[in-house]
mmCIF file of C-alpha atoms and ligand atoms in Angstrom:
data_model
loop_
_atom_site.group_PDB
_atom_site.id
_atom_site.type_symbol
_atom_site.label_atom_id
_atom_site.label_comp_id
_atom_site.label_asym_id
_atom_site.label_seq_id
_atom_site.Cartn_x
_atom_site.Cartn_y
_atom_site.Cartn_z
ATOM 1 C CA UNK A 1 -17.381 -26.033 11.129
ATOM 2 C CA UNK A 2 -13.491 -25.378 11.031
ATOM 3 C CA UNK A 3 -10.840 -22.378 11.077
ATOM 4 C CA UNK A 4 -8.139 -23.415 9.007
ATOM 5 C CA UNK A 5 -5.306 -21.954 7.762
ATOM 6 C CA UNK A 6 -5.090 -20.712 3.990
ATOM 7 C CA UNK A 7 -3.392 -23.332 1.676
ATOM 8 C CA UNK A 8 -2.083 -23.405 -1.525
ATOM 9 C CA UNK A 9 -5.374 -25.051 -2.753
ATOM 10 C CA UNK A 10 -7.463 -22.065 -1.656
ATOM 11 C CA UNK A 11 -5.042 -19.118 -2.331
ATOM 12 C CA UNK A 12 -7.133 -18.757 -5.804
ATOM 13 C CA UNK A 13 -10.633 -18.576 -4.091
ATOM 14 C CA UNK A 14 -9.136 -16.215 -1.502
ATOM 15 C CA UNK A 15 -8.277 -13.563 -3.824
ATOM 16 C CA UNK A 16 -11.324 -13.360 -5.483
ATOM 17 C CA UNK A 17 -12.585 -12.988 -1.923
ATOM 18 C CA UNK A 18 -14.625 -16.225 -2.007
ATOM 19 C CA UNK A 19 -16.590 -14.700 -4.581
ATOM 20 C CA UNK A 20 -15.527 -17.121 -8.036
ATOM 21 C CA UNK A 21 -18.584 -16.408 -9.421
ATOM 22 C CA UNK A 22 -18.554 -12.756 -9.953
ATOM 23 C CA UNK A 23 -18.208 -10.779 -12.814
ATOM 24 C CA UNK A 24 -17.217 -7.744 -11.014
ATOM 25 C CA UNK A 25 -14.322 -9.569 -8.972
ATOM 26 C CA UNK A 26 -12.976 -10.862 -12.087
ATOM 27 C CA UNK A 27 -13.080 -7.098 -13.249
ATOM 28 C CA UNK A 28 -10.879 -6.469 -10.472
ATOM 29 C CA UNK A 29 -7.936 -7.914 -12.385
ATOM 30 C CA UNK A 30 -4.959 -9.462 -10.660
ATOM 31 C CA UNK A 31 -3.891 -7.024 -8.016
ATOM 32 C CA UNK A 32 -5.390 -9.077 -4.960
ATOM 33 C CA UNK A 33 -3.336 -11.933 -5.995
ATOM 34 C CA UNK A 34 -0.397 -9.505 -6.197
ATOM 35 C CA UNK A 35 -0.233 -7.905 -3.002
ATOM 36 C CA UNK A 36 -1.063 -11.592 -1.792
ATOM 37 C CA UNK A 37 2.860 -12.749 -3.094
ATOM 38 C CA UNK A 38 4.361 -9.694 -1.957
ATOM 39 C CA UNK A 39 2.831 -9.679 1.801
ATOM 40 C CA UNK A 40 2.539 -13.440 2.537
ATOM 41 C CA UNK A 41 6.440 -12.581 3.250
ATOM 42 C CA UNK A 42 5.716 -9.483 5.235
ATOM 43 C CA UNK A 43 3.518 -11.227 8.175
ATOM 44 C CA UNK A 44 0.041 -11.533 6.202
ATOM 45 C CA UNK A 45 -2.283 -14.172 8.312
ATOM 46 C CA UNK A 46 -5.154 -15.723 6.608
ATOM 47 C CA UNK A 47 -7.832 -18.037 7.674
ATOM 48 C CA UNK A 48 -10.845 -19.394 6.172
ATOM 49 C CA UNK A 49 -13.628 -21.282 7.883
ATOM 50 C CA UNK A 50 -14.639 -24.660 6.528
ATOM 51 C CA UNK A 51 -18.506 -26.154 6.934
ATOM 52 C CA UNK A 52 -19.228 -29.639 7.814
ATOM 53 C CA UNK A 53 -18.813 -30.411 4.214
ATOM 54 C CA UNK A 54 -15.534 -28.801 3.873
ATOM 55 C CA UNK A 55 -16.799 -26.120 1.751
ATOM 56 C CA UNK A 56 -15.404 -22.728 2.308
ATOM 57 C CA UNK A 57 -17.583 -19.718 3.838
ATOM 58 C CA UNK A 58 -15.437 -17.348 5.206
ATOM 59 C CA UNK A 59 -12.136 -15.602 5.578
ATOM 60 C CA UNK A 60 -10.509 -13.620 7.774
ATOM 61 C CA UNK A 61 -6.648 -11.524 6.598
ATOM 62 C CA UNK A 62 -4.620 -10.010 9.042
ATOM 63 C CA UNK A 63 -1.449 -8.443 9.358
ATOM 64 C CA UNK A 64 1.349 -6.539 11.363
ATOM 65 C CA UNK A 65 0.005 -2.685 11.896
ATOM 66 C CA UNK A 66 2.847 -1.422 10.729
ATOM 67 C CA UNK A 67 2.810 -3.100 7.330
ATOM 68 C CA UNK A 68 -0.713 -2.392 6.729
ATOM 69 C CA UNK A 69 -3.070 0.420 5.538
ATOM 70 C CA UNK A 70 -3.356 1.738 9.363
ATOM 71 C CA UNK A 71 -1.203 3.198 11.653
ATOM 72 C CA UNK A 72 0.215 1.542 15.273
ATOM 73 C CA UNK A 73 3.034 -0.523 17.288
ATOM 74 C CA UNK A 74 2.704 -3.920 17.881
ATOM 75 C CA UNK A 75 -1.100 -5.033 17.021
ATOM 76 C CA UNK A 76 -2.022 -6.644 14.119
ATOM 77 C CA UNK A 77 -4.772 -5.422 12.083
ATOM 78 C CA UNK A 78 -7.978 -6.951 10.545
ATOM 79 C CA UNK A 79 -7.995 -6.041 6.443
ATOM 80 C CA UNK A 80 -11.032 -7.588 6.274
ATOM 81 C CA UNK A 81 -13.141 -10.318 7.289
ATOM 82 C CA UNK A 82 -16.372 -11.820 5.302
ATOM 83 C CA UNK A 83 -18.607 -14.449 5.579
ATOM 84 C CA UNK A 84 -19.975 -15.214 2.121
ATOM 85 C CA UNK A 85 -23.873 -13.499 2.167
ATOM 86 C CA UNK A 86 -24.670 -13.849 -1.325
ATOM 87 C CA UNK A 87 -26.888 -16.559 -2.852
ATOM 88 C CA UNK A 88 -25.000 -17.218 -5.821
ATOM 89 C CA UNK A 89 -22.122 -19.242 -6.003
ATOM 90 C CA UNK A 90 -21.289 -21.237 -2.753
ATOM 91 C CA UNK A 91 -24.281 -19.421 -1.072
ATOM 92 C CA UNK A 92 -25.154 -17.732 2.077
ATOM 93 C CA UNK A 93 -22.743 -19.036 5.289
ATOM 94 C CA UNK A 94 -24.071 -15.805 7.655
ATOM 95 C CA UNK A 95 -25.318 -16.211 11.130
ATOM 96 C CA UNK A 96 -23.801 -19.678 11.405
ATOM 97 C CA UNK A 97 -21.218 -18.592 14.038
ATOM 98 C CA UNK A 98 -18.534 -18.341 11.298
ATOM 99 C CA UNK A 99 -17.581 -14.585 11.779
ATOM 100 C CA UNK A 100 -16.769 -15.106 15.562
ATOM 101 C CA UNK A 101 -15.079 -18.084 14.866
ATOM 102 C CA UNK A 102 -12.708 -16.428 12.623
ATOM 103 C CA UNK A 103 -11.948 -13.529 14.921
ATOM 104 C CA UNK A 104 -11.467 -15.358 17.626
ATOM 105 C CA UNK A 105 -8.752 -17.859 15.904
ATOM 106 C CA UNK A 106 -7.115 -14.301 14.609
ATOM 107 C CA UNK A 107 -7.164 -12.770 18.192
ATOM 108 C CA UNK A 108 -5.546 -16.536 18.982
ATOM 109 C CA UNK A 109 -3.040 -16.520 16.573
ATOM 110 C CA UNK A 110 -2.106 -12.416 17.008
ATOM 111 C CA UNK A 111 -1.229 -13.368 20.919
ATOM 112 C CA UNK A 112 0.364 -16.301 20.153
ATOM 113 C CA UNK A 113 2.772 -14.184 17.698
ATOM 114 C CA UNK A 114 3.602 -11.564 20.535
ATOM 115 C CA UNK A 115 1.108 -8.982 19.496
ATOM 116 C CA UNK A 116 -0.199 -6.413 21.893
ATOM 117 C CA UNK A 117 -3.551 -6.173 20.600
ATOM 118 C CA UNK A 118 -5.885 -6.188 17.764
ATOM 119 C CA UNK A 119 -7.064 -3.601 15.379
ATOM 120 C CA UNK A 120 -9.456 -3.457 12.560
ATOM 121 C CA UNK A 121 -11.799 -0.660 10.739
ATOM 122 C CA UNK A 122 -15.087 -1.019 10.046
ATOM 123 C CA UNK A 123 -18.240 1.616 9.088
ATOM 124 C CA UNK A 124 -20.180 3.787 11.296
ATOM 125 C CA UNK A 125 -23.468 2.194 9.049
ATOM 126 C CA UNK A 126 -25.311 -0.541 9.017
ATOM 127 C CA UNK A 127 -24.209 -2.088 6.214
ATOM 128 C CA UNK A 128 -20.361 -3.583 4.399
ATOM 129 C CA UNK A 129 -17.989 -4.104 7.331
ATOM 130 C CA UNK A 130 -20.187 -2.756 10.325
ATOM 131 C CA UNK A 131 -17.874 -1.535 13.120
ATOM 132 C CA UNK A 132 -20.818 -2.363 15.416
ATOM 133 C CA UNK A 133 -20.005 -6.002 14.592
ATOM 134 C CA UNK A 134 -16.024 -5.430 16.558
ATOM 135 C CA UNK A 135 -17.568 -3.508 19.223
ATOM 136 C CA UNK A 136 -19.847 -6.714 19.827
ATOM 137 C CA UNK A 137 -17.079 -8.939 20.223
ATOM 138 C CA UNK A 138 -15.482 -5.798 23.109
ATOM 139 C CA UNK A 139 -13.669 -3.440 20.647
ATOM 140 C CA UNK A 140 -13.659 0.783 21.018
ATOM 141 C CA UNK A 141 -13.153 2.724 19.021
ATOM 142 C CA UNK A 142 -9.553 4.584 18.610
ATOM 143 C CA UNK A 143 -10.061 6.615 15.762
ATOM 144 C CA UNK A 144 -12.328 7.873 13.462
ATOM 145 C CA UNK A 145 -12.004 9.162 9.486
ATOM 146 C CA UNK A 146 -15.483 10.298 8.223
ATOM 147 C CA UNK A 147 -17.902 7.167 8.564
ATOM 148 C CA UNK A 148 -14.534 4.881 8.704
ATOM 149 C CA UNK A 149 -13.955 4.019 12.543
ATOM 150 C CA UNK A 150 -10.823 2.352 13.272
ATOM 151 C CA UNK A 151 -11.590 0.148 16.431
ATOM 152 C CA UNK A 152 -9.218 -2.252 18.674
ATOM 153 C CA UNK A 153 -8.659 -4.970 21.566
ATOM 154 C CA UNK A 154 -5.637 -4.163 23.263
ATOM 155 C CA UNK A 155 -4.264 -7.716 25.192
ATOM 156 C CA UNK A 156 -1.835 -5.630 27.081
ATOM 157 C CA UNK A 157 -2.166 -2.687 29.588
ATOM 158 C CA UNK A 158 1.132 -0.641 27.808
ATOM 159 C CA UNK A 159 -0.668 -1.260 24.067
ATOM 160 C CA UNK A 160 -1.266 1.695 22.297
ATOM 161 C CA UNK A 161 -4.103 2.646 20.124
ATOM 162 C CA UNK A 162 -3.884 2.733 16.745
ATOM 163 C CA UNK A 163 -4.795 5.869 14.321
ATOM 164 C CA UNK A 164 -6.144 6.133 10.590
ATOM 165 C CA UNK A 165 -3.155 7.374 7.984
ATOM 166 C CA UNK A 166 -4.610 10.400 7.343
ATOM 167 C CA UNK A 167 -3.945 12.399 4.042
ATOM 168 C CA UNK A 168 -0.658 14.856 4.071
ATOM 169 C CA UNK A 169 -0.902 15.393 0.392
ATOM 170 C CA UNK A 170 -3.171 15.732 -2.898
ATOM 171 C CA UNK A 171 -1.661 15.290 -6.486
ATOM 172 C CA UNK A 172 -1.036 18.485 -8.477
ATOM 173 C CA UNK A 173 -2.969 18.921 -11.284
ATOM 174 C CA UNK A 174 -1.004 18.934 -14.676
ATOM 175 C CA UNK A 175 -1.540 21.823 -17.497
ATOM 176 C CA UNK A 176 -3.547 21.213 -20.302
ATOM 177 C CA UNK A 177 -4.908 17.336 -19.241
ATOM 178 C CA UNK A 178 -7.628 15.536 -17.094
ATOM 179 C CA UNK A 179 -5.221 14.562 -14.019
ATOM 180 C CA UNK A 180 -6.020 11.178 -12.997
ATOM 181 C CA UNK A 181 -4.042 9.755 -9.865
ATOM 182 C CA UNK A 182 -4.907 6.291 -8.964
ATOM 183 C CA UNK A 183 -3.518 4.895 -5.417
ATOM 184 C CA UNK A 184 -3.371 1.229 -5.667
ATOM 185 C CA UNK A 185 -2.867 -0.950 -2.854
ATOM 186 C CA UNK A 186 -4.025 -4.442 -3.993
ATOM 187 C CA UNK A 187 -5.688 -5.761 -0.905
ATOM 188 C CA UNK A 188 -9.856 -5.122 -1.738
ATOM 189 C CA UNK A 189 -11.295 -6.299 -4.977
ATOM 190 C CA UNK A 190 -13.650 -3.570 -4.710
ATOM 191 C CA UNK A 191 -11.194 -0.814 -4.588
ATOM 192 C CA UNK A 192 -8.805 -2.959 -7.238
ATOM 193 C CA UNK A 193 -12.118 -3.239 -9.178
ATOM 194 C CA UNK A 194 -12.586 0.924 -9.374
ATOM 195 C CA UNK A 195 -9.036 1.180 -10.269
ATOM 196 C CA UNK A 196 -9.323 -0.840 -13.187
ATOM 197 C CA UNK A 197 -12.874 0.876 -14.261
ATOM 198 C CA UNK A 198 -10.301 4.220 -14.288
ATOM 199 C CA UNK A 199 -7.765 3.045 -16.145
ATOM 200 C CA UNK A 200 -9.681 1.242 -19.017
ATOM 201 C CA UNK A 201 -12.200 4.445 -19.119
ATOM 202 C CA UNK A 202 -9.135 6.836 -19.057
ATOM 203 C CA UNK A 203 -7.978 4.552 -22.483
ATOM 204 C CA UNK A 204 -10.967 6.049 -24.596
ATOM 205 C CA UNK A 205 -9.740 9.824 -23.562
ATOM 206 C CA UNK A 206 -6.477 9.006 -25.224
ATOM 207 C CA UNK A 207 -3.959 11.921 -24.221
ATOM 208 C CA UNK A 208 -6.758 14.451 -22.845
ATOM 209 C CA UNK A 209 -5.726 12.236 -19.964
ATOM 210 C CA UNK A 210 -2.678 11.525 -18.053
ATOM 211 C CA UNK A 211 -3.532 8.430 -15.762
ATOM 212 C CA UNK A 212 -0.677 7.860 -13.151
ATOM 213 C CA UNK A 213 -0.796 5.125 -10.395
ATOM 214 C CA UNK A 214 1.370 5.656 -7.522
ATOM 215 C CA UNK A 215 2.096 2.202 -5.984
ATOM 216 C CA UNK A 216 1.475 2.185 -2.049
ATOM 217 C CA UNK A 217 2.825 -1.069 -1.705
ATOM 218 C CA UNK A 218 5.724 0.349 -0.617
ATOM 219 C CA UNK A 219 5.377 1.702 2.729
ATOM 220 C CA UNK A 220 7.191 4.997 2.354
ATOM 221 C CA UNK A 221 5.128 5.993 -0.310
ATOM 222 C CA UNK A 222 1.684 5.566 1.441
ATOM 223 C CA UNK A 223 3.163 7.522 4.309
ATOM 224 C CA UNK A 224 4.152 10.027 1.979
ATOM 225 C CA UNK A 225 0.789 10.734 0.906
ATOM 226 C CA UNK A 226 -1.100 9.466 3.553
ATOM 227 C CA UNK A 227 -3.298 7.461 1.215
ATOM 228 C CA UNK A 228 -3.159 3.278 0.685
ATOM 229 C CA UNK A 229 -6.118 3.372 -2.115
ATOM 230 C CA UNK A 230 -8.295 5.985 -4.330
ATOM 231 C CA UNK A 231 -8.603 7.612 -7.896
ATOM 232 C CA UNK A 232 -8.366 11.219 -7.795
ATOM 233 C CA UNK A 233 -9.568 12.521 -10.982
ATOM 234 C CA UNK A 234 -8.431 16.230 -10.876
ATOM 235 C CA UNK A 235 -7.709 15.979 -7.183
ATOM 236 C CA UNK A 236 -11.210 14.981 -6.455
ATOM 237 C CA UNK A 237 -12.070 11.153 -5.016
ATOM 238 C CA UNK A 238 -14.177 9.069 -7.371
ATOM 239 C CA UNK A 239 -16.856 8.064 -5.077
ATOM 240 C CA UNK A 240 -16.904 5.885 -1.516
ATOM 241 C CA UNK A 241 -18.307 2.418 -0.794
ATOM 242 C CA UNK A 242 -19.117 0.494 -3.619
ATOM 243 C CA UNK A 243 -17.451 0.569 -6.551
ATOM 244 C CA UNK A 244 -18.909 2.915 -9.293
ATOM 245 C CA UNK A 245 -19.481 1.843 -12.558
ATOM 246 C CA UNK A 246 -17.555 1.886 -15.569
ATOM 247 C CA UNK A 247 -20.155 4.264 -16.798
ATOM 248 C CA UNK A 248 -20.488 6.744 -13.858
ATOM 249 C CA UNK A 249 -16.286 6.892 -13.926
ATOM 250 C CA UNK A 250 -16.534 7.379 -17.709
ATOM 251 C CA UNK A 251 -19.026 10.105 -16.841
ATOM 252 C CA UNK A 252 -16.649 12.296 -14.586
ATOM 253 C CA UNK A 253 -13.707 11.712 -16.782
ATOM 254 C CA UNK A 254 -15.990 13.315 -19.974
ATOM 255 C CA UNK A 255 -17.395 16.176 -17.682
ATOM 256 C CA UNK A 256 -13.261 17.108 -16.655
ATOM 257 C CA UNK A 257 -12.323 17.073 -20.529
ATOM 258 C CA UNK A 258 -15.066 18.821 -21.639
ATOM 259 C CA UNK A 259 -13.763 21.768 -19.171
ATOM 260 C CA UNK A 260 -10.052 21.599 -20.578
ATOM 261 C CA UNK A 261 -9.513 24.901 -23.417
HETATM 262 C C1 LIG B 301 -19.664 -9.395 10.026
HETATM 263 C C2 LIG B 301 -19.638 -10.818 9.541
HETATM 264 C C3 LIG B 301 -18.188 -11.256 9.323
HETATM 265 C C4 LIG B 301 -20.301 -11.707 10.587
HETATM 266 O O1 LIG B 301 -20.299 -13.066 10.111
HETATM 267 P P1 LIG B 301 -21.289 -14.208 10.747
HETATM 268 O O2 LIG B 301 -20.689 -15.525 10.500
HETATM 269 O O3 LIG B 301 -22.652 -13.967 10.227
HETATM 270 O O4 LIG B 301 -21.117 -13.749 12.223
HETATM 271 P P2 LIG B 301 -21.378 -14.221 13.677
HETATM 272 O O5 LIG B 301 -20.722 -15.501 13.965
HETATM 273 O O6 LIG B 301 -20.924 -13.083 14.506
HETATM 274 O O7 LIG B 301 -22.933 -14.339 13.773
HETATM 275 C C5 LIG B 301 -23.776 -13.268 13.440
HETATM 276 C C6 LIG B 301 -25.142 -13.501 14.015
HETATM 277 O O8 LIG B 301 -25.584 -14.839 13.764
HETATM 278 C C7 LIG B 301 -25.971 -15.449 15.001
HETATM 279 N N1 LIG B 301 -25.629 -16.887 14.947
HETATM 280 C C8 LIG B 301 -24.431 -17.432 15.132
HETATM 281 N N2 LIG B 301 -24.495 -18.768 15.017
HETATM 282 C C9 LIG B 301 -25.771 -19.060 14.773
HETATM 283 C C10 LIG B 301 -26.487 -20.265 14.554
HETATM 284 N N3 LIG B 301 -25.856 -21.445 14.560
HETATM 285 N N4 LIG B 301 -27.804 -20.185 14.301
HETATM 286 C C11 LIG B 301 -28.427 -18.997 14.266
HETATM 287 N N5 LIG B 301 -27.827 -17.822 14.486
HETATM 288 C C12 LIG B 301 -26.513 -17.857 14.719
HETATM 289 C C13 LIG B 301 -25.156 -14.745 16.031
HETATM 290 O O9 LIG B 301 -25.745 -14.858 17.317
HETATM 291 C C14 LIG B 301 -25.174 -13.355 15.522
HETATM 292 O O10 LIG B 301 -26.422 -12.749 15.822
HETATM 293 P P3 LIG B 301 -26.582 -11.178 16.072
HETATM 294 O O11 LIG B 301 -26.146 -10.498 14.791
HETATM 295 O O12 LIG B 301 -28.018 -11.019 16.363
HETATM 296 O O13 LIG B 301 -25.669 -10.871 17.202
HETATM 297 C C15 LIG B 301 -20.475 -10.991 8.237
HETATM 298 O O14 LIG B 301 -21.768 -10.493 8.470
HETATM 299 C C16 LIG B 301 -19.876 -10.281 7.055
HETATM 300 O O15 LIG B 301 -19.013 -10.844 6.373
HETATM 301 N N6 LIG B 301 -20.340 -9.050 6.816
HETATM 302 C C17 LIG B 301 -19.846 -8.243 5.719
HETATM 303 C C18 LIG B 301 -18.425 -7.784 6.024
HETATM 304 C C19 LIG B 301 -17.734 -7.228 4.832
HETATM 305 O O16 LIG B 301 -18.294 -6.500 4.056
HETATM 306 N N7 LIG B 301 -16.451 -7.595 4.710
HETATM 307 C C20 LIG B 301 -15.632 -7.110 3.660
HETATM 308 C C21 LIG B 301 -14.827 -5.959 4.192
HETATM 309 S S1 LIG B 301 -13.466 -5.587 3.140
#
């Protein structure tokens, strides 16, 4: 097994988060590939880990703190890092020593750049990105948001910790229409994916609904509101964790029209 740095080759399979053979990724439309142009040039790290046979397992993103969905000065911090679990497509590569592998060729390459420390979130559950996992490998926790802890390494004794952006602002809701805000980031598939199930479902309302997305690309904006990614459908957050289905965000959209005079 090998830590490699992402190529042109694999920039495709990366943004579909290893996952090629998923209907739900390709749901997720283009926005990973997106945000990938736009913050390759903003200090975005990525590395994928290679079997024996040169097949690709895992991947591991990265970038400065300040340019990404947390808060902090001079750490970089861990989007996300997976290990492809599932048995379809290129199969299971868990509890093969990839995952530690990564993060320690990201902690590597974070010093090397000048970084103070390392940061990443993870969930207070056993299951998706387990924060457990960071605190095996000597992270603590430095903030917490619900079951969303934000954990971190500092390399230096002056390093600060890093916070969650926390919310400063909810959309208003407008007169007369189901008020859909979506806050789209482009970084996860699975919270591109529920962004597109919003939009298309929104479509079928026709103008009972006024769907606005407020791009939090852009720095300022995010700040602003405090958020990097969610639909608010009459200021209210459609669902945590997994994605919800096109169904179940059709569902909530109906219930909020059926209310409007
Ligand atoms: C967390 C995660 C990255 C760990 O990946 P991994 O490659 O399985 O991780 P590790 O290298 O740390 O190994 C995990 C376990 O396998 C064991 N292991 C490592 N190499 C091994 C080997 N050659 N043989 C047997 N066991 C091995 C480790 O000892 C460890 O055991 P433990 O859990 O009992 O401590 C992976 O589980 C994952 O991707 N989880 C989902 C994360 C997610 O949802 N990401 C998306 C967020 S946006």
């Amino acid at each position: 097994m090998k830590i490699v740095d992402l190529n042109e080759e694999h920039v495709p399979l990366y943004c579909l988060c290893l996952e090629d053979w998923s209907a739900d990724i390709s749901e997720a439309g283009d926005h990973k590939a997106r945000w990938f142009e736009k913050f390759k040039d903003r200090g975005l790290r990525v590395k994928l880990a290679l079997d024996d046979r040169g097949e690709v397992g895992g991947m591991i993103q990265y970038l400065p703190i300040e340019r990404s969905t947390a808060q902090g000065e001079g750490l970089y911090m861990i989007q996300c890092v997976w290990v492809h679990g599932h048995k379809q497509g290129r199969g299971n590569f868990q509890k093969k020593g990839m995952g530690k592998a990564l993060l320690e060729a990201a902690e590597k390459d974070a010093k090397d750049l000048g970084a103070v420390g390392m940061a990443a979130w993870g969930l207070l559950l056993p299951f998706w990105m387990k924060a457990s996992w960071f605190r095996k490998h000597g992270y603590r926790q430095a903030d917490r948001d619900g079951m969303a802890a934000l954990v971190w390494k500092p390399f230096a004794k002056d390093a600060k910790p890093p916070r969650f952006i926390k919310l400063k602002k909810k959309p208003e809701k407008k007169p007369g229409v189901v008020t859909i805000t979506a806050f789209q980031n482009g970084w996860c598939p699975a919270q591109n994916l529920t962004y597109e199930r919003a939009r298309r479902a929104s479509v079928e309302f026709g103008n009972k609904v006024d769907f606005e997305t407020i791009d939090t690309t852009d720095r300022t904006t995010m700040m602003e509101w405090g958020i990097s990614d969610a639909v608010l459908i009459d200021g209210k957050q459609v669902g945590f964790g997994p994605p919800p289905s096109y169904q179940k965000i059709r569902k909530l959209i109906e219930a909020r029209v059926r209310k409007l005079k």
